[in-house]
PDB file of C-alpha atoms in Angstrom:
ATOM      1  CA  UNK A   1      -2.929 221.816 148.479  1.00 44.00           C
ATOM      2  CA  UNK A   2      -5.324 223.710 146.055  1.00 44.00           C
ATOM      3  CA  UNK A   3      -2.810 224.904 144.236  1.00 44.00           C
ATOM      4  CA  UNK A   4      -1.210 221.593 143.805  1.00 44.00           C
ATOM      5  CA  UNK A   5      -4.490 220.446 142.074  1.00 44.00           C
ATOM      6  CA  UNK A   6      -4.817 223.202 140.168  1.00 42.00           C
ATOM      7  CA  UNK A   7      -1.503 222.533 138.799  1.00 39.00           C
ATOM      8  CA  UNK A   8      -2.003 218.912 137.965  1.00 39.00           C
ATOM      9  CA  UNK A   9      -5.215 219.335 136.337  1.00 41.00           C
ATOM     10  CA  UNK A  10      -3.330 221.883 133.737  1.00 42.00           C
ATOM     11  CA  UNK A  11      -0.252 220.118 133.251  1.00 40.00           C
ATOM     12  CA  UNK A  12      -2.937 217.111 132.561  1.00 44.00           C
ATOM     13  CA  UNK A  13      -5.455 219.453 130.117  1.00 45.00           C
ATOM     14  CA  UNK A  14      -1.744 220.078 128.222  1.00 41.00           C
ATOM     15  CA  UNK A  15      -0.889 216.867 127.954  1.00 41.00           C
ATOM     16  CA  UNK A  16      -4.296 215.563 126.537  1.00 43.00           C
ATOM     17  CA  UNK A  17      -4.243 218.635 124.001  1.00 46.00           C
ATOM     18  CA  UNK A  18      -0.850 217.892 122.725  1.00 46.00           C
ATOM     19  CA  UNK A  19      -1.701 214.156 122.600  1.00 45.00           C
ATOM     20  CA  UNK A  20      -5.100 214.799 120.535  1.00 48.00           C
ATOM     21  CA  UNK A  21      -2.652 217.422 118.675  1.00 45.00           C
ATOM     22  CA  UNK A  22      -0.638 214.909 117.789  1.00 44.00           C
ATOM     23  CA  UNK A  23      -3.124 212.159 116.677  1.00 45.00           C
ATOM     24  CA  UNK A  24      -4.551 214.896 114.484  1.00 46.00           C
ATOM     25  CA  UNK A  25      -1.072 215.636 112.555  1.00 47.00           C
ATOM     26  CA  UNK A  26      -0.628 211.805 112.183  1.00 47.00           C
ATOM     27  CA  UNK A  27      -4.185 211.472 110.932  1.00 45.00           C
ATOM     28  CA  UNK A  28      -3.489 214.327 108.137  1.00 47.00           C
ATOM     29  CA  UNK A  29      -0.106 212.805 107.543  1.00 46.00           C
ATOM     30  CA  UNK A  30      -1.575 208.997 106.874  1.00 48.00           C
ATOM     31  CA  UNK A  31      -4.233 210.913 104.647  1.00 46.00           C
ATOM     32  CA  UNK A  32      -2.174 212.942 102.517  1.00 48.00           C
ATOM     33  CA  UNK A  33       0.630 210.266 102.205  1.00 47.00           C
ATOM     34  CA  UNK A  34      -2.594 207.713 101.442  1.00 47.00           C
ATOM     35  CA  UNK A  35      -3.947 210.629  98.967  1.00 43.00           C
ATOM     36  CA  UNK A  36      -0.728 211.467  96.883  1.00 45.00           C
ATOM     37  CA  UNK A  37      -0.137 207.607  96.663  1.00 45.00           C
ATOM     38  CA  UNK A  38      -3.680 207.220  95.034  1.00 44.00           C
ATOM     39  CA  UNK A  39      -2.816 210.037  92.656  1.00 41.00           C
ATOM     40  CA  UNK A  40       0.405 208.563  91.996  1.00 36.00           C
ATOM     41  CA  UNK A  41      -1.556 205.358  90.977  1.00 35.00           C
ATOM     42  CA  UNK A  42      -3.883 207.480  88.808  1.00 32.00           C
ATOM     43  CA  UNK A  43      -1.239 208.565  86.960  1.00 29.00           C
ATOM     44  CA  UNK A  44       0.552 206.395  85.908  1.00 25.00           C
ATOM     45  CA  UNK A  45      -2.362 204.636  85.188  1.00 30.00           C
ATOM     46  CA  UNK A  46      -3.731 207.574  82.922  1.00 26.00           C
ATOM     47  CA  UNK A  47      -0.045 207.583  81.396  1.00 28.00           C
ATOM     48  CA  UNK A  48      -0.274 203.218  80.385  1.00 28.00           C
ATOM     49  CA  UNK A  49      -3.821 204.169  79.122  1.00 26.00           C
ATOM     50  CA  UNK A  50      -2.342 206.773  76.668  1.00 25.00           C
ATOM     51  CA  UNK A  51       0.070 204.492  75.728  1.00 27.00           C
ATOM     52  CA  UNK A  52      -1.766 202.124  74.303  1.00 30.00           C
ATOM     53  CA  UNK A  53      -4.220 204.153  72.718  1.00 32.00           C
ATOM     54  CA  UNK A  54      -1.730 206.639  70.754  1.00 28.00           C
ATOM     55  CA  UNK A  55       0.922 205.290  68.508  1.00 31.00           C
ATOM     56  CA  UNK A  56       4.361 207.270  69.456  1.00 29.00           C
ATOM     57  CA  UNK A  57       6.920 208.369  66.299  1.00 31.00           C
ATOM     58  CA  UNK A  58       9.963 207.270  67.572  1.00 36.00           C
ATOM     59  CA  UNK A  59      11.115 208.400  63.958  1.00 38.00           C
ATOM     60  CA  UNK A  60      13.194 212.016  63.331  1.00 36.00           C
ATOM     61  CA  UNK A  61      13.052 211.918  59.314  1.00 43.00           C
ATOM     62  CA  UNK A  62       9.190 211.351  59.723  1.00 40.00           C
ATOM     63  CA  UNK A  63       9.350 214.275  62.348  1.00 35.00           C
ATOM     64  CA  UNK A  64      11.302 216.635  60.438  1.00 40.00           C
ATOM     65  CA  UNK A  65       9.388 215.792  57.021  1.00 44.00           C
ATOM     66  CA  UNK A  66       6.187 216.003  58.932  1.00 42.00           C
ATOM     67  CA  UNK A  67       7.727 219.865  60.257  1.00 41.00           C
ATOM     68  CA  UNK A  68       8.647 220.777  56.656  1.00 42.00           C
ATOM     69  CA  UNK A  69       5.239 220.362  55.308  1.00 47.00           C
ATOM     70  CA  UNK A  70       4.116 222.064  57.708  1.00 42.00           C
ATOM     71  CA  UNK A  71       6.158 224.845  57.289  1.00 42.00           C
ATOM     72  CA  UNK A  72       5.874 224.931  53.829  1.00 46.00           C
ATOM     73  CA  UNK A  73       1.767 224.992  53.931  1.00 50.00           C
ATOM     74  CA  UNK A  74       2.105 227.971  56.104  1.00 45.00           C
ATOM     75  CA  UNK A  75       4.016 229.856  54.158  1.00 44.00           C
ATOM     76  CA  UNK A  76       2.247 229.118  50.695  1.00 50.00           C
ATOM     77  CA  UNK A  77      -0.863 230.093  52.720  1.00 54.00           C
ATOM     78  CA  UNK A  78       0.955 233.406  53.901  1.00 61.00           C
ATOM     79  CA  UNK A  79       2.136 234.222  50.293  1.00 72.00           C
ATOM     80  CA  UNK A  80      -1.211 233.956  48.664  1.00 84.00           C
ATOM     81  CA  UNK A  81      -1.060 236.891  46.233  1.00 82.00           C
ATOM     82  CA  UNK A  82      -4.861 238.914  45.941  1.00 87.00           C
ATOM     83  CA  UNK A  83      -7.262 237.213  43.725  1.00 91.00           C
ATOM     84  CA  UNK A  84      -5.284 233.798  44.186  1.00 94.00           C
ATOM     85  CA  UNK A  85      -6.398 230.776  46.083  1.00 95.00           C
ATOM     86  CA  UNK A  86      -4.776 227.512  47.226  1.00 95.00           C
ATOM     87  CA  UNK A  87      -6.207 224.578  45.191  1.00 96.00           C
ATOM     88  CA  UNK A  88      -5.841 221.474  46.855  1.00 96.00           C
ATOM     89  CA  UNK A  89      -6.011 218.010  45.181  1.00 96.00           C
ATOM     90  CA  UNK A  90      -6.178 214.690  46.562  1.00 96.00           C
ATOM     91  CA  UNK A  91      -4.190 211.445  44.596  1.00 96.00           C
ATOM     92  CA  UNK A  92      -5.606 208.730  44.082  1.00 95.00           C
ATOM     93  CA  UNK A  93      -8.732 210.552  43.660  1.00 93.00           C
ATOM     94  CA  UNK A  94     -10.592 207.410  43.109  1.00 90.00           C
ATOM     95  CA  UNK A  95     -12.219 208.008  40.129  1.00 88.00           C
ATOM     96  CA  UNK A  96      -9.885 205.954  38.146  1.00 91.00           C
ATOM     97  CA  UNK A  97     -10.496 202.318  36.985  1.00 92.00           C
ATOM     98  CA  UNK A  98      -8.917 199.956  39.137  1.00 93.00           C
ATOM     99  CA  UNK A  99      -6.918 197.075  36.656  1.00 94.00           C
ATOM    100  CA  UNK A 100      -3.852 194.560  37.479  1.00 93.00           C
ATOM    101  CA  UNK A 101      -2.154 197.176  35.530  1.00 92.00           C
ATOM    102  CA  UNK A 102      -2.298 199.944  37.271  1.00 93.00           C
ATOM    103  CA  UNK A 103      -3.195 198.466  40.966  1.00 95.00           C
ATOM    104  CA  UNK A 104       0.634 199.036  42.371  1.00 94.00           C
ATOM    105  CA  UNK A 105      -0.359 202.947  41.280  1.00 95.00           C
ATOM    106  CA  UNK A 106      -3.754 203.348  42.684  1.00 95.00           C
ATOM    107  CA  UNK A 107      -3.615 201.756  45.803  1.00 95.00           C
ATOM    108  CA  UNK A 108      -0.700 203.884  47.037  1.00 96.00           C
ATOM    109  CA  UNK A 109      -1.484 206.111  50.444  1.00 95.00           C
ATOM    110  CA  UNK A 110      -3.330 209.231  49.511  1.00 96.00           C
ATOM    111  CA  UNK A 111      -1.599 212.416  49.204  1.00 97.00           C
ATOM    112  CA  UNK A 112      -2.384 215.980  48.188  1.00 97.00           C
ATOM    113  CA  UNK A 113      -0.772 218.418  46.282  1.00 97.00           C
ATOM    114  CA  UNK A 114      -1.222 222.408  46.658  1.00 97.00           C
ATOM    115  CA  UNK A 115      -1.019 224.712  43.992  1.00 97.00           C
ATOM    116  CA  UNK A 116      -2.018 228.518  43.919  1.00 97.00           C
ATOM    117  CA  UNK A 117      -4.241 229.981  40.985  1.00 97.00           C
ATOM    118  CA  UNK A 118      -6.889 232.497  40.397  1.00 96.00           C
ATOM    119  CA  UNK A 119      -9.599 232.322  42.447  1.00 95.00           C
ATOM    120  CA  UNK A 120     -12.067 232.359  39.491  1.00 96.00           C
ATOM    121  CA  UNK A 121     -10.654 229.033  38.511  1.00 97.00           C
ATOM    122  CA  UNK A 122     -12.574 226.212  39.245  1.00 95.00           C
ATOM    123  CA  UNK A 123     -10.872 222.645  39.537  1.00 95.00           C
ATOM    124  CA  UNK A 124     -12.510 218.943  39.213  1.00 91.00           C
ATOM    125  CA  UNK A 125     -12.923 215.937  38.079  1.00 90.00           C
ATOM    126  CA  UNK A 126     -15.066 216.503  34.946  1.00 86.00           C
ATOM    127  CA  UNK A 127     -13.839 215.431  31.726  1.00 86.00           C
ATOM    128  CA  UNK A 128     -15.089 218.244  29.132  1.00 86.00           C
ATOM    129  CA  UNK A 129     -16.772 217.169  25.929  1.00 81.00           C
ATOM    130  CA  UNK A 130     -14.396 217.508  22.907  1.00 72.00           C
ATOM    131  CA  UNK A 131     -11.149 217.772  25.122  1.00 67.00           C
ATOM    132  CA  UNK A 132      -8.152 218.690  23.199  1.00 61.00           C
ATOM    133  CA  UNK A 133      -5.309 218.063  25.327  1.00 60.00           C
ATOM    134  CA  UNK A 134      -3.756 215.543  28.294  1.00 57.00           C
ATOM    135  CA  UNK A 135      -3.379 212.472  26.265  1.00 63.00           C
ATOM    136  CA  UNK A 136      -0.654 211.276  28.925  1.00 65.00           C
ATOM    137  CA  UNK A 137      -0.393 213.694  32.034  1.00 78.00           C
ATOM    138  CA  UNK A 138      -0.596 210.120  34.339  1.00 87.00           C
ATOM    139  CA  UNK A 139      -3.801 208.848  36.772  1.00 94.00           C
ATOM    140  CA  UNK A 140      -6.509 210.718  38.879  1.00 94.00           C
ATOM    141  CA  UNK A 141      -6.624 213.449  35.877  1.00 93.00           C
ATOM    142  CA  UNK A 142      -8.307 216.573  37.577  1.00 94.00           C
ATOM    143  CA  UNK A 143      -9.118 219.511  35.280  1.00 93.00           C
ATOM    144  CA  UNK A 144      -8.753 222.922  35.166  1.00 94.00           C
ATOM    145  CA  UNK A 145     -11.373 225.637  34.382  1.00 94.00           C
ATOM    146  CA  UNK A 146     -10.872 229.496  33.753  1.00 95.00           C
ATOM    147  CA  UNK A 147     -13.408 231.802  34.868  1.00 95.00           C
ATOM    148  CA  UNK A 148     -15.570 231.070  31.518  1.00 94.00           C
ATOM    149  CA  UNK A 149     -16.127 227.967  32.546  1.00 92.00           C
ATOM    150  CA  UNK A 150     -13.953 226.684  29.796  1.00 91.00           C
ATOM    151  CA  UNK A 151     -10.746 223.838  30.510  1.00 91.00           C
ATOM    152  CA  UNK A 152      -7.724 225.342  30.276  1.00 92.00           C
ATOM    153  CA  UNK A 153      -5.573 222.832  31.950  1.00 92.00           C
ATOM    154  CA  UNK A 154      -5.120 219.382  33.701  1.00 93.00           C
ATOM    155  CA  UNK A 155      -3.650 218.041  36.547  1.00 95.00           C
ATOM    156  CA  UNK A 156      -2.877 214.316  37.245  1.00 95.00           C
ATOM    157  CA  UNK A 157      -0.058 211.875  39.253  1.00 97.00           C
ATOM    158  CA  UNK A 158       2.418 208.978  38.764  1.00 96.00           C
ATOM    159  CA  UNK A 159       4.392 206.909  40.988  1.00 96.00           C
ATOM    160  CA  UNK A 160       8.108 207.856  40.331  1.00 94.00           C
ATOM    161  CA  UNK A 161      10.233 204.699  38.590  1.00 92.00           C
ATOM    162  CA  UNK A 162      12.781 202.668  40.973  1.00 90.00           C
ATOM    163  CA  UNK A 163      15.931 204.302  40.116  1.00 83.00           C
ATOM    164  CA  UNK A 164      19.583 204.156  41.924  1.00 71.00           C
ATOM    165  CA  UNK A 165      20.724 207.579  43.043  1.00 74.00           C
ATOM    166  CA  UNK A 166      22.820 208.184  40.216  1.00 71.00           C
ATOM    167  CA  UNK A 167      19.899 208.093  37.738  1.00 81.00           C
ATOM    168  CA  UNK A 168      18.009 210.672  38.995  1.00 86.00           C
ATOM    169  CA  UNK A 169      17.687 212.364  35.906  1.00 93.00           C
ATOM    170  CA  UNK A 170      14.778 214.694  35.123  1.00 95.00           C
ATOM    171  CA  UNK A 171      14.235 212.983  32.150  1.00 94.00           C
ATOM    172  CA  UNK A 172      14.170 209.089  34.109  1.00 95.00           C
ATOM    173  CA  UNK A 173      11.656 210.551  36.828  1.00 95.00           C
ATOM    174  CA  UNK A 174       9.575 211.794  34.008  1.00 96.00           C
ATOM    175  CA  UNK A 175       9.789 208.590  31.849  1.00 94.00           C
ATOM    176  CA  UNK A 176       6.055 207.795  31.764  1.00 93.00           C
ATOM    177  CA  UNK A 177       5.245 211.181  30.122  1.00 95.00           C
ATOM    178  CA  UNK A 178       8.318 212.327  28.310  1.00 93.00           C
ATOM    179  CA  UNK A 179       8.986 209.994  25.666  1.00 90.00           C
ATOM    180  CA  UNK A 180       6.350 210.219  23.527  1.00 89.00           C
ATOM    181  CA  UNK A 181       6.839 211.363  19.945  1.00 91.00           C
ATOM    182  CA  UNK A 182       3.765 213.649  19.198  1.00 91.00           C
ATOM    183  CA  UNK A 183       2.792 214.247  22.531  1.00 92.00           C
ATOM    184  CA  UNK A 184       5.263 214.707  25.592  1.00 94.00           C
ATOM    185  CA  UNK A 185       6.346 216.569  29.004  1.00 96.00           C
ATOM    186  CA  UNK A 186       9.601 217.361  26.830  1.00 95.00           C
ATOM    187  CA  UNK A 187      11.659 217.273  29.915  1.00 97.00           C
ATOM    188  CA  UNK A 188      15.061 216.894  28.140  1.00 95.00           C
ATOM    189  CA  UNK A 189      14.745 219.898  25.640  1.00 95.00           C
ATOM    190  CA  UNK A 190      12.952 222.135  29.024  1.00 97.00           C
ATOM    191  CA  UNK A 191      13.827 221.735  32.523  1.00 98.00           C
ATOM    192  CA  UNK A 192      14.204 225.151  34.386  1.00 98.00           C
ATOM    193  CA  UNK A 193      14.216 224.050  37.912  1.00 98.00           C
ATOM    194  CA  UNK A 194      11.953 226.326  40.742  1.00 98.00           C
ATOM    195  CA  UNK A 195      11.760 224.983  43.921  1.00 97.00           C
ATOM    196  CA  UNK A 196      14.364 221.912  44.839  1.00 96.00           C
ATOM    197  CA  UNK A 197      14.647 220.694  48.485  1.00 95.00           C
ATOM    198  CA  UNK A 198      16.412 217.307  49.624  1.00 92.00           C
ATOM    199  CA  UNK A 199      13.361 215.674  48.913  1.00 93.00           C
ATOM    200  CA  UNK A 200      11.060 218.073  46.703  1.00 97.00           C
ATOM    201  CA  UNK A 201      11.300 219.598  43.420  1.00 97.00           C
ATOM    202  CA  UNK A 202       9.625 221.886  40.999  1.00 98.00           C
ATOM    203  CA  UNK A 203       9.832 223.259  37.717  1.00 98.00           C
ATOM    204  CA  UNK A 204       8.489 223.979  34.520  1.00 98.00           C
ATOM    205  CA  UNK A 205       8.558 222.710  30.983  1.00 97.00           C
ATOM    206  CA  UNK A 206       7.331 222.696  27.476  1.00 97.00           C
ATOM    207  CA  UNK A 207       4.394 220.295  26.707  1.00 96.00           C
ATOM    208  CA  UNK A 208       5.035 219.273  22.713  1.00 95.00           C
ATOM    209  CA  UNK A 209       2.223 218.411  20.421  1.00 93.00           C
ATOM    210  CA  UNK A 210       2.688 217.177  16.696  1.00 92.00           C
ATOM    211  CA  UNK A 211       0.601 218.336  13.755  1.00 92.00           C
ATOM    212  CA  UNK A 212      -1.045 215.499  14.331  1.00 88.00           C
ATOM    213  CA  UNK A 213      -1.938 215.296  17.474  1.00 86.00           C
ATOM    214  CA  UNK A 214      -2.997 218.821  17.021  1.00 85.00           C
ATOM    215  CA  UNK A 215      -5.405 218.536  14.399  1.00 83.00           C
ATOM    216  CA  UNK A 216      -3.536 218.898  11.379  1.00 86.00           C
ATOM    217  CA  UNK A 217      -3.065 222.642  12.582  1.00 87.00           C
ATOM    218  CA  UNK A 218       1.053 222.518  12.961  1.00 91.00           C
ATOM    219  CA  UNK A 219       2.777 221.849  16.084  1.00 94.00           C
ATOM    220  CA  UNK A 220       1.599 223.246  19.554  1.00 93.00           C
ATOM    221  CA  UNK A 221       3.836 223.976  22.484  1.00 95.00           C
ATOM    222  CA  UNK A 222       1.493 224.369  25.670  1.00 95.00           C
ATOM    223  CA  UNK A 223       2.997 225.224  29.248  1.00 97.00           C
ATOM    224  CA  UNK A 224       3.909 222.491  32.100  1.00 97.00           C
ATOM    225  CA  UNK A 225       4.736 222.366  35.421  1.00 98.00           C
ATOM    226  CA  UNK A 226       5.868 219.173  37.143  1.00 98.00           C
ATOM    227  CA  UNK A 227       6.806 218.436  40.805  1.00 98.00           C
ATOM    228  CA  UNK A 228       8.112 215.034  42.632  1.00 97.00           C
ATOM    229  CA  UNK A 229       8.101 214.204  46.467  1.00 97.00           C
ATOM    230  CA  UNK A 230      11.558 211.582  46.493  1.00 94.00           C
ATOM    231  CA  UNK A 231      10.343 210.508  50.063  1.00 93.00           C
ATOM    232  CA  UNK A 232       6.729 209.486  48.800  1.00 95.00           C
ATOM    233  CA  UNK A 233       7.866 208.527  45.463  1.00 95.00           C
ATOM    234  CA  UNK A 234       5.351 210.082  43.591  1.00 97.00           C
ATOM    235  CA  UNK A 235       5.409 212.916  41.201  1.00 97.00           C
ATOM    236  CA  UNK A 236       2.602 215.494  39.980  1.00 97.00           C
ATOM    237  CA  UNK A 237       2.312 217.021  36.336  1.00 97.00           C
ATOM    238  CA  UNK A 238       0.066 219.654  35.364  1.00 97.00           C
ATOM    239  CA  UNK A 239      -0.898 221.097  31.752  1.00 96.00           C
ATOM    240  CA  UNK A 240      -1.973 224.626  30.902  1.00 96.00           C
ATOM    241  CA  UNK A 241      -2.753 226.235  27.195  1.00 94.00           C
ATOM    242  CA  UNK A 242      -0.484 228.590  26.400  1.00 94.00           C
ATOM    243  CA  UNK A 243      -2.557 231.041  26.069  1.00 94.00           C
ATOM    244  CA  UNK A 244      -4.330 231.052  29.873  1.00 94.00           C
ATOM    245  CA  UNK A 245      -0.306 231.985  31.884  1.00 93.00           C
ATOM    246  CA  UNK A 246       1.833 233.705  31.149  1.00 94.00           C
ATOM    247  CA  UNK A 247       5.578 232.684  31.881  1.00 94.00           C
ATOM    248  CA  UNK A 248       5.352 234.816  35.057  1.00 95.00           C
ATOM    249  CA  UNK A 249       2.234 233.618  36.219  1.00 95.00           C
ATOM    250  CA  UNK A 250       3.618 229.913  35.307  1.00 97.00           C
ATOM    251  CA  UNK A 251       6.598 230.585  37.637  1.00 97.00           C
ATOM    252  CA  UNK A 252       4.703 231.596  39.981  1.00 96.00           C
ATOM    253  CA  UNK A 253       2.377 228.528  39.741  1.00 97.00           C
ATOM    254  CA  UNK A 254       5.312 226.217  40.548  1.00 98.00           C
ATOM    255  CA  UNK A 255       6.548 228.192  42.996  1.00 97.00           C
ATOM    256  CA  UNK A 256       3.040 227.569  44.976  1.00 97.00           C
ATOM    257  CA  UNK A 257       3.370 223.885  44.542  1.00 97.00           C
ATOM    258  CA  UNK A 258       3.978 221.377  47.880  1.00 96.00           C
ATOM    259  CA  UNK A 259       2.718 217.859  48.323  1.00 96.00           C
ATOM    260  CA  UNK A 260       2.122 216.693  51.898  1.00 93.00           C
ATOM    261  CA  UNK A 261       0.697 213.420  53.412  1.00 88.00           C
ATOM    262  CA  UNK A 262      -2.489 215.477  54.719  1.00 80.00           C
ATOM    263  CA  UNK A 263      -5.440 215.049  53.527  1.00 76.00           C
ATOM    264  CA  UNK A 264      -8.478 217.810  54.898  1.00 59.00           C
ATOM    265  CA  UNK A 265     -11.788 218.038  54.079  1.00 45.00           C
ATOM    266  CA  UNK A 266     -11.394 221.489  53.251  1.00 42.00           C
ATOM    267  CA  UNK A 267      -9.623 220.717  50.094  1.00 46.00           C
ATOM    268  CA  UNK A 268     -10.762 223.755  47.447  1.00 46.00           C
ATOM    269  CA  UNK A 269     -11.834 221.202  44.488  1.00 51.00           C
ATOM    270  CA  UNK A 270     -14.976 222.078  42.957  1.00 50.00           C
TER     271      UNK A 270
END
């Protein structure tokens, strides 16, 4: 009869333990499912949040572009030769006076173009007293100083002209600053091509000066490089004496040359 007790108590004890076992694992169970159902919530949550606050580019040619300039940044960076520097310059640059003339020009988004020179150089927006050159290089005119502190070239922007695809001509992209007739980007007598891309190109030319517009001192050939971005639809120009690069280093020069979309504080423009 003991026995018989004893027995029923432990078969009792068991069966208590494995019902409060049981409870327990149902308890975790209802928890965790409760638990990853709130973090489910969260998420997706978190996810229609980010939505909403970050515009998505659903575009590849904007990708890809995007990835090219990029790329190309890096490597111009990489390729720095000694005693160069990347000069970076912002167009517009604002500094130009806004007119119904020229608003369609100015008020286009901002976009930079990089070009590699020596790091003496300095580069801004400074017109020098007495200036002898860039009667025509386009808007935003930045200039260019050796390391005497004395201008040696300018920089400046257009937008390009509407043209169908089969008159993409150097000499129609140009227009605005070829067709002068005693000063001129003489793009149909000098076009030796540098960099071209789908989109980009580079090269240099001659920049032609009468006797006139030179002072009564005979004609003057100085050294230019130009550069156009199809897919902004803007175009670069920049002017250097003859006397300040060489060919080489003018090569060179255009080789540097990429225009992006970003603009950085950390533009080197003195």
């Amino acid at each position: 009869m003991k026995k018989s007790k004893i027995i029923l108590i432990t078969l009792s004890a068991l069966l208590l333990t494995s019902c409060n076992s049981k409870s327990t694992q149902n308890l975790e169970a209802e928890s965790n499912s409760e638990l990853q159902n709130n973090q489910t919530e969260s998420y997706y949550d978190t996810s229609v949040t980010f939505s909403n606050d970050i515009d998505i580019i659903d575009d590849t040619d904007s990708i890809s572009q995007a990835n090219h300039e990029t790329q190309t940044d890096a490597a111009n960076i990489e390729n720095i030769p000694k005693n160069y520097k990347v000069n970076s310059l912002v167009f517009p640059s604002g500094n130009d006076e806004l007119t119904e003339y020229n608003a369609d020009i100015l008020n286009i988004e901002p976009f930079t173009v990089n070009i590699t020179l020596p790091e003496k150089w300095q580069i801004n927006l400074n017109k020098p007293d007495g200036m002898a050159f860039a009667y025509s290089l386009g808007f935003s005119t930045y200039y260019i100083y050796d390391e005497n502190n004395i201008c040696i070239g300018t920089a400046g922007y257009n937008v390009m002209p509407d043209l169908a695809d089969g008159d993409m001509m150097p000499a129609a992209i140009y227009s605005q600053i070829d067709l002068g007739n005693d000063y001129r980007f003489d793009i149909r007598e000098k076009y030796d091509i540098i960099t071209s891309t789908e989109n980009f190109e580079a090269a240099i030319t001659d920049v032609y000066y009468s006797n006139v517009f030179n002072n009564g001192n005979g004609e003057m050939t100085n050294r230019g490089i130009v550069a156009y971005d199809l897919s902004k639809g803007v175009y670069a120009a920049f002017e250097f004496d003859a006397e300040a690069l060489s060919q080489e280093e003018c090569v060179k020069a255009a080789e540097s040359i990429s225009i992006s979309n970003k603009i950085t504080t950390t533009a080197t423009v003195s």
